Each structure stands twice: as C-alpha cells, then as structure tokens.
PDB file of C-alpha atoms in Angstrom:
ATOM      1  CA  MET A   1      93.816 100.858 113.590  1.00 67.00           C
ATOM      2  CA  GLU A   2      91.717 103.763 114.697  1.00 88.00           C
ATOM      3  CA  LEU A   3      94.503 106.294 114.190  1.00 90.00           C
ATOM      4  CA  CYS A   4      94.925 105.251 110.562  1.00 92.00           C
ATOM      5  CA  LEU A   5      91.183 105.598 110.001  1.00 93.00           C
ATOM      6  CA  GLN A   6      91.292 109.081 111.506  1.00 95.00           C
ATOM      7  CA  LEU A   7      94.115 110.033 109.155  1.00 95.00           C
ATOM      8  CA  GLU A   8      92.266 108.606 106.136  1.00 95.00           C
ATOM      9  CA  THR A   9      89.123 110.532 107.096  1.00 96.00           C
ATOM     10  CA  PHE A  10      91.114 113.730 107.556  1.00 96.00           C
ATOM     11  CA  LEU A  11      92.755 113.357 104.135  1.00 96.00           C
ATOM     12  CA  ARG A  12      89.369 112.699 102.482  1.00 96.00           C
ATOM     13  CA  SER A  13      87.924 115.801 104.148  1.00 96.00           C
ATOM     14  CA  LEU A  14      90.935 117.812 103.061  1.00 96.00           C
ATOM     15  CA  ASN A  15      90.574 116.628  99.462  1.00 94.00           C
ATOM     16  CA  SER A  16      86.857 117.405  99.326  1.00 93.00           C
ATOM     17  CA  LEU A  17      87.454 120.897 100.711  1.00 94.00           C
ATOM     18  CA  GLN A  18      90.208 121.449  98.138  1.00 94.00           C
ATOM     19  CA  ALA A  19      87.794 120.525  95.355  1.00 91.00           C
ATOM     20  CA  VAL A  20      85.200 123.016  96.584  1.00 90.00           C
ATOM     21  CA  VAL A  21      87.618 125.867  97.273  1.00 91.00           C
ATOM     22  CA  LYS A  22      89.457 125.693  93.963  1.00 85.00           C
ATOM     23  CA  PRO A  23      88.466 128.850  92.053  1.00 69.00           C
ATOM     24  CA  GLN A  24      86.516 128.210  88.888  1.00 61.00           C
ATOM     25  CA  LYS A  25      88.097 129.180  85.593  1.00 57.00           C
ATOM     26  CA  LYS A  26      86.267 131.963  83.789  1.00 52.00           C
ATOM     27  CA  ALA A  27      84.284 130.872  80.772  1.00 51.00           C
ATOM     28  CA  VAL A  28      85.201 132.366  77.434  1.00 47.00           C
ATOM     29  CA  GLY A  29      82.421 133.683  75.247  1.00 46.00           C
ATOM     30  CA  GLU A  30      79.097 135.093  76.344  1.00 45.00           C
ATOM     31  CA  ALA A  31      79.857 135.035  80.076  1.00 47.00           C
ATOM     32  CA  ALA A  32      83.083 136.933  79.468  1.00 44.00           C
ATOM     33  CA  LEU A  33      81.139 139.690  77.753  1.00 43.00           C
ATOM     34  CA  GLN A  34      78.760 140.167  80.685  1.00 47.00           C
ATOM     35  CA  SER A  35      79.570 142.322  83.647  1.00 44.00           C
ATOM     36  CA  VAL A  36      82.374 140.659  85.606  1.00 45.00           C
ATOM     37  CA  GLU A  37      80.795 141.639  88.911  1.00 46.00           C
ATOM     38  CA  SER A  38      77.399 140.258  87.935  1.00 47.00           C
ATOM     39  CA  VAL A  39      78.748 136.930  86.691  1.00 45.00           C
ATOM     40  CA  SER A  40      81.159 136.568  89.611  1.00 45.00           C
ATOM     41  CA  ARG A  41      78.531 137.345  92.234  1.00 47.00           C
ATOM     42  CA  GLN A  42      76.002 134.928  90.708  1.00 45.00           C
ATOM     43  CA  THR A  43      78.541 132.140  90.415  1.00 47.00           C
ATOM     44  CA  LEU A  44      79.995 132.631  93.869  1.00 46.00           C
ATOM     45  CA  ASP A  45      76.636 133.007  95.589  1.00 46.00           C
ATOM     46  CA  LYS A  46      75.209 129.849  94.017  1.00 45.00           C
ATOM     47  CA  ALA A  47      78.220 127.562  93.852  1.00 55.00           C
ATOM     48  CA  PHE A  48      80.252 128.576  96.856  1.00 75.00           C
ATOM     49  CA  ASP A  49      78.899 128.450 100.389  1.00 89.00           C
ATOM     50  CA  LYS A  50      81.300 130.447 102.564  1.00 91.00           C
ATOM     51  CA  ALA A  51      79.672 129.334 105.820  1.00 91.00           C
ATOM     52  CA  TRP A  52      80.072 125.689 104.795  1.00 92.00           C
ATOM     53  CA  VAL A  53      83.763 126.250 104.048  1.00 93.00           C
ATOM     54  CA  CYS A  54      84.267 127.853 107.485  1.00 94.00           C
ATOM     55  CA  GLN A  55      82.547 124.889 109.121  1.00 94.00           C
ATOM     56  CA  GLN A  56      84.703 122.444 107.173  1.00 95.00           C
ATOM     57  CA  VAL A  57      87.857 124.243 108.316  1.00 96.00           C
ATOM     58  CA  LEU A  58      86.656 124.022 111.930  1.00 96.00           C
ATOM     59  CA  ASP A  59      85.938 120.325 111.413  1.00 96.00           C
ATOM     60  CA  LEU A  60      89.440 119.811 110.005  1.00 96.00           C
ATOM     61  CA  GLN A  61      90.910 121.503 113.068  1.00 96.00           C
ATOM     62  CA  SER A  62      88.984 119.285 115.482  1.00 96.00           C
ATOM     63  CA  GLN A  63      89.836 116.158 113.467  1.00 97.00           C
ATOM     64  CA  PHE A  64      93.504 117.101 113.515  1.00 97.00           C
ATOM     65  CA  GLN A  65      93.403 117.740 117.255  1.00 96.00           C
ATOM     66  CA  ALA A  66      91.935 114.267 117.757  1.00 95.00           C
ATOM     67  CA  ILE A  67      94.734 112.805 115.624  1.00 94.00           C
ATOM     68  CA  VAL A  68      97.387 114.595 117.693  1.00 93.00           C
ATOM     69  CA  VAL A  69      95.826 113.318 120.924  1.00 92.00           C
ATOM     70  CA  ALA A  70      95.691 109.774 119.511  1.00 90.00           C
ATOM     71  CA  ILE A  71      99.347 109.958 118.430  1.00 88.00           C
ATOM     72  CA  GLU A  72     100.403 111.169 121.861  1.00 86.00           C
ATOM     73  CA  ALA A  73      98.331 108.490 123.579  1.00 85.00           C
ATOM     74  CA  ALA A  74      99.800 105.775 121.356  1.00 80.00           C
ATOM     75  CA  GLY A  75     103.348 106.958 122.051  1.00 73.00           C
ATOM     76  CA  VAL A  76     102.851 107.212 125.815  1.00 55.00           C
ATOM     77  CA  ASP A  77     101.342 103.790 126.524  1.00 52.00           C
ATOM     78  CA  PRO A  78     103.843 101.036 125.616  1.00 52.00           C
ATOM     79  CA  SER A  79     101.327  98.315 126.525  1.00 52.00           C
ATOM     80  CA  VAL A  80      99.182  99.293 123.531  1.00 54.00           C
ATOM     81  CA  ASP A  81     100.080  97.809 120.156  1.00 58.00           C
ATOM     82  CA  SER A  82     101.104 101.182 118.823  1.00 62.00           C
ATOM     83  CA  PRO A  83     101.971 102.271 115.293  1.00 64.00           C
ATOM     84  CA  VAL A  84     103.987 105.118 116.836  1.00 68.00           C
ATOM     85  CA  ASP A  85     107.655 104.296 117.335  1.00 72.00           C
ATOM     86  CA  LEU A  86     109.721 106.532 119.624  1.00 70.00           C
ATOM     87  CA  SER A  87     112.307 106.997 116.857  1.00 78.00           C
ATOM     88  CA  MET A  88     109.714 108.687 114.646  1.00 84.00           C
ATOM     89  CA  GLU A  89     108.534 111.108 117.343  1.00 84.00           C
ATOM     90  CA  PRO A  90     110.803 114.044 116.326  1.00 88.00           C
ATOM     91  CA  ARG A  91     109.659 113.776 112.701  1.00 90.00           C
ATOM     92  CA  LEU A  92     106.023 113.469 113.731  1.00 91.00           C
ATOM     93  CA  ARG A  93     106.340 116.486 116.025  1.00 92.00           C
ATOM     94  CA  SER A  94     107.797 118.534 113.175  1.00 94.00           C
ATOM     95  CA  TYR A  95     105.013 117.481 110.782  1.00 96.00           C
ATOM     96  CA  GLN A  96     102.371 118.191 113.431  1.00 95.00           C
ATOM     97  CA  THR A  97     103.762 121.664 114.071  1.00 95.00           C
ATOM     98  CA  GLU A  98     103.694 122.587 110.388  1.00 97.00           C
ATOM     99  CA  ALA A  99     100.247 121.070 109.856  1.00 97.00           C
ATOM    100  CA  TYR A 100      98.918 122.961 112.859  1.00 96.00           C
ATOM    101  CA  ARG A 101     100.408 126.203 111.512  1.00 97.00           C
ATOM    102  CA  TRP A 102      98.684 125.741 108.146  1.00 97.00           C
ATOM    103  CA  LEU A 103      95.417 124.877 109.873  1.00 97.00           C
ATOM    104  CA  ARG A 104      95.586 128.141 111.838  1.00 97.00           C
ATOM    105  CA  LEU A 105      96.210 130.060 108.614  1.00 97.00           C
ATOM    106  CA  LEU A 106      93.265 128.239 107.039  1.00 96.00           C
ATOM    107  CA  SER A 107      91.082 129.281 109.937  1.00 96.00           C
ATOM    108  CA  VAL A 108      92.054 132.937 109.651  1.00 96.00           C
ATOM    109  CA  GLU A 109      91.552 132.931 105.891  1.00 96.00           C
ATOM    110  CA  SER A 110      88.177 131.185 106.137  1.00 94.00           C
ATOM    111  CA  MET A 111      86.951 133.834 108.586  1.00 94.00           C
ATOM    112  CA  ARG A 112      88.133 136.590 106.243  1.00 94.00           C
ATOM    113  CA  LEU A 113      86.371 134.842 103.391  1.00 92.00           C
ATOM    114  CA  ARG A 114      83.165 134.497 105.371  1.00 91.00           C
ATOM    115  CA  THR A 115      82.901 138.280 105.749  1.00 92.00           C
ATOM    116  CA  ALA A 116      84.002 139.065 102.190  1.00 91.00           C
ATOM    117  CA  ARG A 117      81.415 140.688  99.928  1.00 89.00           C
ATOM    118  CA  ALA A 118      83.280 141.841  96.837  1.00 90.00           C
ATOM    119  CA  PRO A 119      83.729 139.153  94.161  1.00 89.00           C
ATOM    120  CA  GLU A 120      87.438 139.992  93.856  1.00 91.00           C
ATOM    121  CA  THR A 121      87.922 139.525  97.603  1.00 91.00           C
ATOM    122  CA  ILE A 122      86.065 136.216  97.519  1.00 91.00           C
ATOM    123  CA  THR A 123      88.141 134.998  94.587  1.00 90.00           C
ATOM    124  CA  GLN A 124      91.341 136.081  96.331  1.00 93.00           C
ATOM    125  CA  GLY A 125      90.237 134.355  99.546  1.00 93.00           C
ATOM    126  CA  ARG A 126      89.460 131.144  97.699  1.00 93.00           C
ATOM    127  CA  SER A 127      92.849 131.243  96.060  1.00 93.00           C
ATOM    128  CA  GLN A 128      94.546 131.752  99.431  1.00 95.00           C
ATOM    129  CA  LEU A 129      92.533 128.899 100.962  1.00 95.00           C
ATOM    130  CA  GLU A 130      93.554 126.655  98.086  1.00 95.00           C
ATOM    131  CA  THR A 131      97.209 127.563  98.657  1.00 95.00           C
ATOM    132  CA  ASN A 132      96.930 126.874 102.388  1.00 96.00           C
ATOM    133  CA  LEU A 133      95.203 123.537 101.793  1.00 96.00           C
ATOM    134  CA  ASN A 134      97.892 122.575  99.281  1.00 96.00           C
ATOM    135  CA  GLN A 135     100.580 123.462 101.844  1.00 97.00           C
ATOM    136  CA  LEU A 136      98.831 121.492 104.603  1.00 97.00           C
ATOM    137  CA  GLN A 137      98.359 118.284 102.641  1.00 97.00           C
ATOM    138  CA  PRO A 138     102.002 117.107 102.407  1.00 97.00           C
ATOM    139  CA  PHE A 139     102.466 117.371 106.175  1.00 97.00           C
ATOM    140  CA  VAL A 140      99.356 115.320 106.890  1.00 96.00           C
ATOM    141  CA  GLU A 141     100.397 112.794 104.253  1.00 96.00           C
ATOM    142  CA  ALA A 142     103.839 112.593 105.883  1.00 95.00           C
ATOM    143  CA  ILE A 143     102.229 111.882 109.269  1.00 94.00           C
ATOM    144  CA  ALA A 144     100.052 109.228 107.654  1.00 93.00           C
ATOM    145  CA  SER A 145     102.967 107.588 105.854  1.00 93.00           C
ATOM    146  CA  GLU A 146     105.002 107.461 109.077  1.00 90.00           C
ATOM    147  CA  ILE A 147     102.204 105.843 111.082  1.00 89.00           C
ATOM    148  CA  CYS A 148     100.215 103.955 108.453  1.00 88.00           C
ATOM    149  CA  PRO A 149     102.294 103.219 105.349  1.00 80.00           C
ATOM    150  CA  THR A 150      99.161 102.102 103.463  1.00 77.00           C
ATOM    151  CA  VAL A 151      97.450 105.514 103.873  1.00 66.00           C
ATOM    152  CA  SER A 152      97.926 108.526 101.513  1.00 56.00           C
TER     153      SER A 152
END
C-alpha cells in the first residue's frame, strides 16, 4: 500500500528530525567553566544546521500534503481497494487538522530559528521545535494506526 509507505516515511523523517532538534545537555566540568556564549555558539554552529532543519520541516509539510491527498483519493474512489473506510473519515479529518496545525507551527518556529543568532534564542527555538514535533507525532501515528494498523 502506497499510503502506508508514505506514512512510514513521514514518521521516519519526523523521528530523525526530532533526534537532531533535541537540545544537547550541557557538559559538566571544563566546558561548564568556559564562557557559555563561546561554548554554545561553537556547539550550535558545528552540530546544528538551521538551514537543514528548515528544509526538513518543508519536506515534512510536502510529505504530509501528499498523504492528505492520498487519503482523500482513497476515500473518494470506491473502486480502489482502499484502506480508508468512510466510518473513520471524521476521526481522520480531526487528526489531519491537528497535524496540519502543528506542522504550521513547526514552519513558523523553524523560520524564527533560521534567523536566530544568539545562542539562547537558538536553544529556545530548538526546544520549541522539539515540543512541536512531540505534539505532531501522536496525530500522525493515529492516522497511521487508523489506515495501516501495522505502522507506528
């Protein structure tokens, strides 16, 4: 099923972005004694590519849009062997709405992060992205479990 593969791909992309966005814990010891700004800037500049994160968020949005189109197409054409049952449409619509809302928030936050310069702002942006990704994931998993019970 192509729709199930799209959902699996989306969830993998979401998980990989979560791993990258998750703020690093500060090291205790020598690094803690150094200037916070210096250590933060070096770590963030080397280990965190803001442009890549923005691109990943855009990719997630386009992947999700393709999933929504595929769900609608599967529900509209009864001649296709569809995983989408009409009885699940209200639940799917609700999940899609919430997922889309979190994706929009992700987009806004990723753009703010892209222009951030101060280490504190970058750390705050990463934390907000992590929160948004964590909020998005259950809705996408719910869509996947409704359509493809083996996905999640």
